Amino acid sequence: EAGVVQSPRYKIIEKKQPVAFWCNPISGHNTLYWYRQNLGQGPELLIRYENEEAVDDSQLPKDRFSAERLKGVDSTLKIQPAELGDSAVYLCASSLDLAGGLYNEQFFGPGTRLTVL
Amino acid sequence: RKEVEQDPGPFNVPEGATVAFNCTYSNSASQSFFWYRQDCRKEPKLLMSVYSSGNEDGRFTAQLNRASQYISLLIRDSKLSDSATYLCVSGGYQKVTFGIGTKLQVIP
């Protein structure tokens, strides 16, 4: 079974440029997460989708970050314009969660390593 | 106060040693708890789910203490291959939070 797919794996851009990341979750997984991970830190949740609905985007810097999951399958995360502090690894994860607020195992993609110069 | 707190370490232990990590969480409504392992420059992968009754998987034992709001991970007979960062995760209503991670280095 294919895992979570992310692209690109690496991206180097200059500040003020736009950048987009793509994620294809494991087939059948209803929940999709975007995380940002800085060196020496744990993953920080940016946004969580249940199917196509964003149910937690409280940590998403909405002035420059946007995300979509139009058909409830794959998702894109965009930054426009990028700032130096956005350099990090952007991780996508998916899970099959049941109703009732309980969480199941998250499967992570390999991440996109973003460097903003 | 952070929602999930962990000692970042590093914990340097000799092969064969037993090592324990604790993690505290602030959201009393949390219902799901996990330990993930993350190798250097890799993505996190699930190590264990944590249940109220405690659970064991080989050399690894996880415990949950709801009264004190902490979870623990015990690794017995440490192997060099156990060297990694161990991330604690707390899942509450509409919210899931990772800790900063505890770095373990097993020394020959």
PDB file of C-alpha atoms in Angstrom:
ATOM      1  CA  GLU A   1       0.000   0.000   0.000  1.00  0.00           C
ATOM      2  CA  ALA A   2       1.358   3.422  -0.923  1.00  0.00           C
ATOM      3  CA  GLY A   3       2.118   5.766   1.922  1.00  0.00           C
ATOM      4  CA  VAL A   4       1.555   9.487   2.147  1.00  0.00           C
ATOM      5  CA  VAL A   5       3.111  11.195  -0.849  1.00  0.00           C
ATOM      6  CA  GLN A   6       4.486  14.726  -0.715  1.00  0.00           C
ATOM      7  CA  SER A   7       6.117  16.896  -3.298  1.00  0.00           C
ATOM      8  CA  PRO A   8       8.456  18.522  -3.752  1.00  0.00           C
ATOM      9  CA  ARG A   9      10.915  17.010  -1.287  1.00  0.00           C
ATOM     10  CA  TYR A  10      13.090  20.118  -1.258  1.00  0.00           C
ATOM     11  CA  LYS A  11      12.441  23.710  -2.208  1.00  0.00           C
ATOM     12  CA  ILE A  12      14.705  26.726  -2.123  1.00  0.00           C
ATOM     13  CA  ILE A  13      13.183  30.118  -2.782  1.00  0.00           C
ATOM     14  CA  GLU A  14      13.936  33.752  -2.155  1.00  0.00           C
ATOM     15  CA  LYS A  15      11.912  35.673   0.383  1.00  0.00           C
ATOM     16  CA  LYS A  16       8.701  37.243  -0.878  1.00  0.00           C
ATOM     17  CA  GLN A  17       8.280  34.480  -3.447  1.00  0.00           C
ATOM     18  CA  PRO A  18       5.266  32.147  -3.360  1.00  0.00           C
ATOM     19  CA  VAL A  19       5.601  28.427  -2.755  1.00  0.00           C
ATOM     20  CA  ALA A  20       3.200  25.500  -2.784  1.00  0.00           C
ATOM     21  CA  PHE A  21       3.359  22.009  -1.341  1.00  0.00           C
ATOM     22  CA  TRP A  22       1.270  19.041  -2.386  1.00  0.00           C
ATOM     23  CA  CYS A  23       0.154  16.016  -0.392  1.00  0.00           C
ATOM     24  CA  ASN A  24      -1.648  12.836  -1.376  1.00  0.00           C
ATOM     25  CA  PRO A  25      -2.813  10.922   1.698  1.00  0.00           C
ATOM     26  CA  ILE A  26      -3.233   7.189   2.101  1.00  0.00           C
ATOM     27  CA  SER A  27      -6.277   6.026   0.188  1.00  0.00           C
ATOM     28  CA  GLY A  28      -9.400   6.024   2.337  1.00  0.00           C
ATOM     29  CA  HIS A  29      -8.001   8.229   5.089  1.00  0.00           C
ATOM     30  CA  ASN A  30     -10.537  10.896   5.975  1.00  0.00           C
ATOM     31  CA  THR A  31      -8.294  13.112   8.098  1.00  0.00           C
ATOM     32  CA  LEU A  32      -5.376  15.089   6.713  1.00  0.00           C
ATOM     33  CA  TYR A  33      -2.923  17.200   8.669  1.00  0.00           C
ATOM     34  CA  TRP A  34      -0.326  19.791   7.708  1.00  0.00           C
ATOM     35  CA  TYR A  35       2.469  20.355  10.201  1.00  0.00           C
ATOM     36  CA  ARG A  36       5.499  22.596  10.301  1.00  0.00           C
ATOM     37  CA  GLN A  37       8.603  21.319  12.067  1.00  0.00           C
ATOM     38  CA  ASN A  38      11.558  23.472  12.940  1.00  0.00           C
ATOM     39  CA  LEU A  39      14.918  22.022  13.875  1.00  0.00           C
ATOM     40  CA  GLY A  40      14.896  20.631  17.393  1.00  0.00           C
ATOM     41  CA  GLN A  41      11.147  21.086  17.780  1.00  0.00           C
ATOM     42  CA  GLY A  42       8.141  18.842  17.541  1.00  0.00           C
ATOM     43  CA  PRO A  43       5.669  19.072  14.653  1.00  0.00           C
ATOM     44  CA  GLU A  44       3.399  22.101  15.000  1.00  0.00           C
ATOM     45  CA  LEU A  45      -0.094  21.642  13.610  1.00  0.00           C
ATOM     46  CA  LEU A  46      -1.027  24.166  10.934  1.00  0.00           C
ATOM     47  CA  ILE A  47      -4.346  22.779   9.764  1.00  0.00           C
ATOM     48  CA  ARG A  48      -6.418  19.630  10.068  1.00  0.00           C
ATOM     49  CA  TYR A  49      -9.042  18.479   7.588  1.00  0.00           C
ATOM     50  CA  GLU A  50     -11.823  16.001   8.095  1.00  0.00           C
ATOM     51  CA  ASN A  51     -12.675  15.113   4.527  1.00  0.00           C
ATOM     52  CA  GLU A  52     -12.850  18.497   2.781  1.00  0.00           C
ATOM     53  CA  GLU A  53     -13.661  20.530   5.888  1.00  0.00           C
ATOM     54  CA  ALA A  54     -10.944  22.388   7.765  1.00  0.00           C
ATOM     55  CA  VAL A  55     -11.818  21.619  11.395  1.00  0.00           C
ATOM     56  CA  ASP A  56      -8.766  23.160  13.051  1.00  0.00           C
ATOM     57  CA  ASP A  57      -6.849  25.992  11.394  1.00  0.00           C
ATOM     58  CA  SER A  58      -6.246  28.024  14.529  1.00  0.00           C
ATOM     59  CA  GLN A  59      -2.470  27.826  14.122  1.00  0.00           C
ATOM     60  CA  LEU A  60      -2.403  28.675  10.433  1.00  0.00           C
ATOM     61  CA  PRO A  61      -0.945  32.174   9.781  1.00  0.00           C
ATOM     62  CA  LYS A  62      -3.787  33.195   7.549  1.00  0.00           C
ATOM     63  CA  ASP A  63      -2.191  36.395   6.301  1.00  0.00           C
ATOM     64  CA  ARG A  64       0.247  34.414   4.195  1.00  0.00           C
ATOM     65  CA  PHE A  65      -0.687  30.737   4.421  1.00  0.00           C
ATOM     66  CA  SER A  66      -3.590  29.034   2.703  1.00  0.00           C
ATOM     67  CA  ALA A  67      -4.611  25.443   2.229  1.00  0.00           C
ATOM     68  CA  GLU A  68      -7.223  23.495   0.382  1.00  0.00           C
ATOM     69  CA  ARG A  69      -8.518  19.971   0.109  1.00  0.00           C
ATOM     70  CA  LEU A  70     -11.197  20.418  -2.493  1.00  0.00           C
ATOM     71  CA  LYS A  71     -12.360  16.856  -3.072  1.00  0.00           C
ATOM     72  CA  GLY A  72     -11.455  15.509   0.316  1.00  0.00           C
ATOM     73  CA  VAL A  73      -8.440  13.651  -1.036  1.00  0.00           C
ATOM     74  CA  ASP A  74      -5.200  15.433  -1.875  1.00  0.00           C
ATOM     75  CA  SER A  75      -4.291  18.806  -0.481  1.00  0.00           C
ATOM     76  CA  THR A  76      -2.107  21.809  -1.188  1.00  0.00           C
ATOM     77  CA  LEU A  77      -0.520  24.228   1.248  1.00  0.00           C
ATOM     78  CA  LYS A  78       0.591  27.614  -0.054  1.00  0.00           C
ATOM     79  CA  ILE A  79       2.715  30.392   1.345  1.00  0.00           C
ATOM     80  CA  GLN A  80       2.586  33.800  -0.274  1.00  0.00           C
ATOM     81  CA  PRO A  81       4.798  35.664   0.257  1.00  0.00           C
ATOM     82  CA  ALA A  82       7.405  33.529   1.983  1.00  0.00           C
ATOM     83  CA  GLU A  83       9.495  34.983   4.798  1.00  0.00           C
ATOM     84  CA  LEU A  84      12.889  33.917   6.136  1.00  0.00           C
ATOM     85  CA  GLY A  85      11.214  32.464   9.238  1.00  0.00           C
ATOM     86  CA  ASP A  86       9.178  30.061   7.113  1.00  0.00           C
ATOM     87  CA  SER A  87      12.230  27.873   6.553  1.00  0.00           C
ATOM     88  CA  ALA A  88      11.255  24.516   8.040  1.00  0.00           C
ATOM     89  CA  VAL A  89      10.104  21.027   7.140  1.00  0.00           C
ATOM     90  CA  TYR A  90       6.448  20.872   6.156  1.00  0.00           C
ATOM     91  CA  LEU A  91       4.934  17.512   6.987  1.00  0.00           C
ATOM     92  CA  CYS A  92       1.673  16.071   5.776  1.00  0.00           C
ATOM     93  CA  ALA A  93      -0.015  13.245   7.651  1.00  0.00           C
ATOM     94  CA  SER A  94      -3.224  11.295   7.255  1.00  0.00           C
ATOM     95  CA  SER A  95      -5.323   9.046   9.443  1.00  0.00           C
ATOM     96  CA  LEU A  96      -8.595   7.194   9.484  1.00  0.00           C
ATOM     97  CA  ASP A  97     -10.490   8.686  12.395  1.00  0.00           C
ATOM     98  CA  LEU A  98     -13.817   7.646  13.773  1.00  0.00           C
ATOM     99  CA  ALA A  99     -16.488   9.942  15.140  1.00  0.00           C
ATOM    100  CA  GLY A 100     -16.354  10.698  18.846  1.00  0.00           C
ATOM    101  CA  GLY A 101     -13.157  12.693  19.088  1.00  0.00           C
ATOM    102  CA  LEU A 102     -10.759   9.779  19.319  1.00  0.00           C
ATOM    103  CA  TYR A 103      -7.642   9.878  17.186  1.00  0.00           C
ATOM    104  CA  ASN A 104      -5.988   7.041  15.404  1.00  0.00           C
ATOM    105  CA  GLU A 105      -2.429   6.609  14.210  1.00  0.00           C
ATOM    106  CA  GLN A 106      -1.166   9.309  11.892  1.00  0.00           C
ATOM    107  CA  PHE A 107       0.929   8.286   8.922  1.00  0.00           C
ATOM    108  CA  PHE A 108       3.406  10.916   7.844  1.00  0.00           C
ATOM    109  CA  GLY A 109       4.823  11.715   4.468  1.00  0.00           C
ATOM    110  CA  PRO A 110       8.567  12.370   4.039  1.00  0.00           C
ATOM    111  CA  GLY A 111       8.046  16.120   4.249  1.00  0.00           C
ATOM    112  CA  THR A 112       9.105  19.095   2.159  1.00  0.00           C
ATOM    113  CA  ARG A 113      12.225  20.869   3.347  1.00  0.00           C
ATOM    114  CA  LEU A 114      11.786  24.577   2.596  1.00  0.00           C
ATOM    115  CA  THR A 115      14.663  27.015   2.619  1.00  0.00           C
ATOM    116  CA  VAL A 116      13.872  30.701   2.240  1.00  0.00           C
ATOM    117  CA  LEU A 117      16.860  32.865   1.323  1.00  0.00           C
TER     118      LEU A 117
ATOM    119  CA  ARG B   1       2.352  26.469  29.909  1.00  0.00           C
ATOM    120  CA  LYS B   2       2.770  24.279  26.858  1.00  0.00           C
ATOM    121  CA  GLU B   3      -0.002  21.810  26.134  1.00  0.00           C
ATOM    122  CA  VAL B   4       2.441  18.923  25.973  1.00  0.00           C
ATOM    123  CA  GLU B   5       5.746  19.140  27.813  1.00  0.00           C
ATOM    124  CA  GLN B   6       8.752  16.898  27.420  1.00  0.00           C
ATOM    125  CA  ASP B   7      12.340  17.029  28.569  1.00  0.00           C
ATOM    126  CA  PRO B   8      14.276  17.537  25.315  1.00  0.00           C
ATOM    127  CA  GLY B   9      17.325  15.674  26.674  1.00  0.00           C
ATOM    128  CA  PRO B  10      19.568  14.398  25.301  1.00  0.00           C
ATOM    129  CA  PHE B  11      19.507  11.224  27.325  1.00  0.00           C
ATOM    130  CA  ASN B  12      22.819   9.419  26.805  1.00  0.00           C
ATOM    131  CA  VAL B  13      22.585   5.827  28.023  1.00  0.00           C
ATOM    132  CA  PRO B  14      24.789   2.752  27.580  1.00  0.00           C
ATOM    133  CA  GLU B  15      23.599  -0.254  25.632  1.00  0.00           C
ATOM    134  CA  GLY B  16      21.506  -2.552  27.770  1.00  0.00           C
ATOM    135  CA  ALA B  17      20.338   0.189  30.109  1.00  0.00           C
ATOM    136  CA  THR B  18      16.744   0.953  30.986  1.00  0.00           C
ATOM    137  CA  VAL B  19      15.570   4.478  30.294  1.00  0.00           C
ATOM    138  CA  ALA B  20      12.273   6.215  31.001  1.00  0.00           C
ATOM    139  CA  PHE B  21      10.718   9.342  29.551  1.00  0.00           C
ATOM    140  CA  ASN B  22       7.807  11.289  30.947  1.00  0.00           C
ATOM    141  CA  CYS B  23       5.478  13.673  29.208  1.00  0.00           C
ATOM    142  CA  THR B  24       2.874  15.916  30.815  1.00  0.00           C
ATOM    143  CA  TYR B  25      -0.245  17.257  29.136  1.00  0.00           C
ATOM    144  CA  SER B  26      -2.450  20.152  30.177  1.00  0.00           C
ATOM    145  CA  ASN B  27      -5.715  19.341  28.409  1.00  0.00           C
ATOM    146  CA  SER B  28      -7.734  17.258  30.857  1.00  0.00           C
ATOM    147  CA  ALA B  29     -10.166  16.446  28.039  1.00  0.00           C
ATOM    148  CA  SER B  30      -7.505  14.590  26.057  1.00  0.00           C
ATOM    149  CA  GLN B  31      -8.521  11.052  25.234  1.00  0.00           C
ATOM    150  CA  SER B  32      -5.876   9.747  22.855  1.00  0.00           C
ATOM    151  CA  PHE B  33      -2.190   9.433  23.616  1.00  0.00           C
ATOM    152  CA  PHE B  34       0.704   8.192  21.556  1.00  0.00           C
ATOM    153  CA  TRP B  35       4.459   7.884  21.422  1.00  0.00           C
ATOM    154  CA  TYR B  36       6.068   8.481  18.039  1.00  0.00           C
ATOM    155  CA  ARG B  37       9.658   7.869  17.097  1.00  0.00           C
ATOM    156  CA  GLN B  38      11.509  10.219  14.766  1.00  0.00           C
ATOM    157  CA  ASP B  39      14.913   9.427  13.319  1.00  0.00           C
ATOM    158  CA  CYS B  40      17.189  12.239  12.203  1.00  0.00           C
ATOM    159  CA  ARG B  41      15.860  13.953   9.072  1.00  0.00           C
ATOM    160  CA  LYS B  42      12.996  11.448   8.796  1.00  0.00           C
ATOM    161  CA  GLU B  43       9.277  11.663   9.405  1.00  0.00           C
ATOM    162  CA  PRO B  44       7.709  10.596  12.715  1.00  0.00           C
ATOM    163  CA  LYS B  45       6.406   7.052  12.936  1.00  0.00           C
ATOM    164  CA  LEU B  46       4.066   5.574  15.509  1.00  0.00           C
ATOM    165  CA  LEU B  47       5.841   3.649  18.252  1.00  0.00           C
ATOM    166  CA  MET B  48       2.930   2.941  20.569  1.00  0.00           C
ATOM    167  CA  SER B  49      -0.549   4.030  21.439  1.00  0.00           C
ATOM    168  CA  VAL B  50      -1.022   4.604  25.165  1.00  0.00           C
ATOM    169  CA  TYR B  51      -3.995   3.132  26.975  1.00  0.00           C
ATOM    170  CA  SER B  52      -5.285   3.697  30.487  1.00  0.00           C
ATOM    171  CA  SER B  53      -4.385   0.159  31.437  1.00  0.00           C
ATOM    172  CA  GLY B  54      -0.854   0.553  30.150  1.00  0.00           C
ATOM    173  CA  ASN B  55       0.563  -1.427  27.280  1.00  0.00           C
ATOM    174  CA  GLU B  56       3.713  -3.276  26.465  1.00  0.00           C
ATOM    175  CA  ASP B  57       5.364  -4.129  23.180  1.00  0.00           C
ATOM    176  CA  GLY B  58       8.544  -6.096  23.574  1.00  0.00           C
ATOM    177  CA  ARG B  59      11.086  -3.896  25.299  1.00  0.00           C
ATOM    178  CA  PHE B  60       8.764  -0.893  25.323  1.00  0.00           C
ATOM    179  CA  THR B  61       6.138  -0.102  27.952  1.00  0.00           C
ATOM    180  CA  ALA B  62       3.803   2.884  27.932  1.00  0.00           C
ATOM    181  CA  GLN B  63       1.723   4.087  30.845  1.00  0.00           C
ATOM    182  CA  LEU B  64      -0.960   6.745  31.248  1.00  0.00           C
ATOM    183  CA  ASN B  65      -1.676   8.509  34.538  1.00  0.00           C
ATOM    184  CA  ARG B  66      -4.832  10.557  34.096  1.00  0.00           C
ATOM    185  CA  ALA B  67      -4.883  11.881  37.663  1.00  0.00           C
ATOM    186  CA  SER B  68      -1.468  13.482  37.252  1.00  0.00           C
ATOM    187  CA  GLN B  69      -1.885  14.047  33.507  1.00  0.00           C
ATOM    188  CA  TYR B  70       1.266  12.413  32.326  1.00  0.00           C
ATOM    189  CA  ILE B  71       2.302   9.542  30.119  1.00  0.00           C
ATOM    190  CA  SER B  72       5.512   7.606  30.269  1.00  0.00           C
ATOM    191  CA  LEU B  73       7.635   5.442  28.028  1.00  0.00           C
ATOM    192  CA  LEU B  74      10.008   2.828  29.389  1.00  0.00           C
ATOM    193  CA  ILE B  75      12.651   1.228  27.191  1.00  0.00           C
ATOM    194  CA  ARG B  76      14.408  -1.833  28.571  1.00  0.00           C
ATOM    195  CA  ASP B  77      17.666  -3.318  27.329  1.00  0.00           C
ATOM    196  CA  SER B  78      18.439  -0.304  25.118  1.00  0.00           C
ATOM    197  CA  LYS B  79      19.851  -0.994  21.675  1.00  0.00           C
ATOM    198  CA  LEU B  80      21.982   1.280  19.524  1.00  0.00           C
ATOM    199  CA  SER B  81      19.081   1.310  17.081  1.00  0.00           C
ATOM    200  CA  ASP B  82      16.844   2.916  19.714  1.00  0.00           C
ATOM    201  CA  SER B  83      18.758   6.179  19.248  1.00  0.00           C
ATOM    202  CA  ALA B  84      16.142   8.643  18.032  1.00  0.00           C
ATOM    203  CA  THR B  85      13.819  11.393  19.185  1.00  0.00           C
ATOM    204  CA  TYR B  86      10.660  10.240  20.977  1.00  0.00           C
ATOM    205  CA  LEU B  87       7.620  12.459  20.529  1.00  0.00           C
ATOM    206  CA  CYS B  88       4.699  12.470  22.933  1.00  0.00           C
ATOM    207  CA  VAL B  89       1.253  13.197  21.467  1.00  0.00           C
ATOM    208  CA  SER B  90      -1.971  14.198  23.179  1.00  0.00           C
ATOM    209  CA  GLY B  91      -5.295  14.184  21.344  1.00  0.00           C
ATOM    210  CA  GLY B  92      -8.302  16.003  22.739  1.00  0.00           C
ATOM    211  CA  TYR B  93     -11.569  17.217  21.266  1.00  0.00           C
ATOM    212  CA  GLN B  94     -10.769  18.704  17.867  1.00  0.00           C
ATOM    213  CA  LYS B  95      -7.132  19.099  18.816  1.00  0.00           C
ATOM    214  CA  VAL B  96      -3.981  17.029  18.645  1.00  0.00           C
ATOM    215  CA  THR B  97      -0.645  18.273  19.967  1.00  0.00           C
ATOM    216  CA  PHE B  98       2.906  16.996  19.698  1.00  0.00           C
ATOM    217  CA  GLY B  99       5.553  17.583  22.309  1.00  0.00           C
ATOM    218  CA  ILE B 100       9.002  18.904  21.508  1.00  0.00           C
ATOM    219  CA  GLY B 101      10.466  15.405  21.636  1.00  0.00           C
ATOM    220  CA  THR B 102      13.061  13.735  23.843  1.00  0.00           C
ATOM    221  CA  LYS B 103      16.338  12.804  22.222  1.00  0.00           C
ATOM    222  CA  LEU B 104      17.831   9.452  23.146  1.00  0.00           C
ATOM    223  CA  GLN B 105      21.387   8.464  22.322  1.00  0.00           C
ATOM    224  CA  VAL B 106      22.371   4.890  23.130  1.00  0.00           C
ATOM    225  CA  ILE B 107      26.128   4.555  23.518  1.00  0.00           C
ATOM    226  CA  PRO B 108      28.135   1.377  22.807  1.00  0.00           C
TER     227      PRO B 108
END
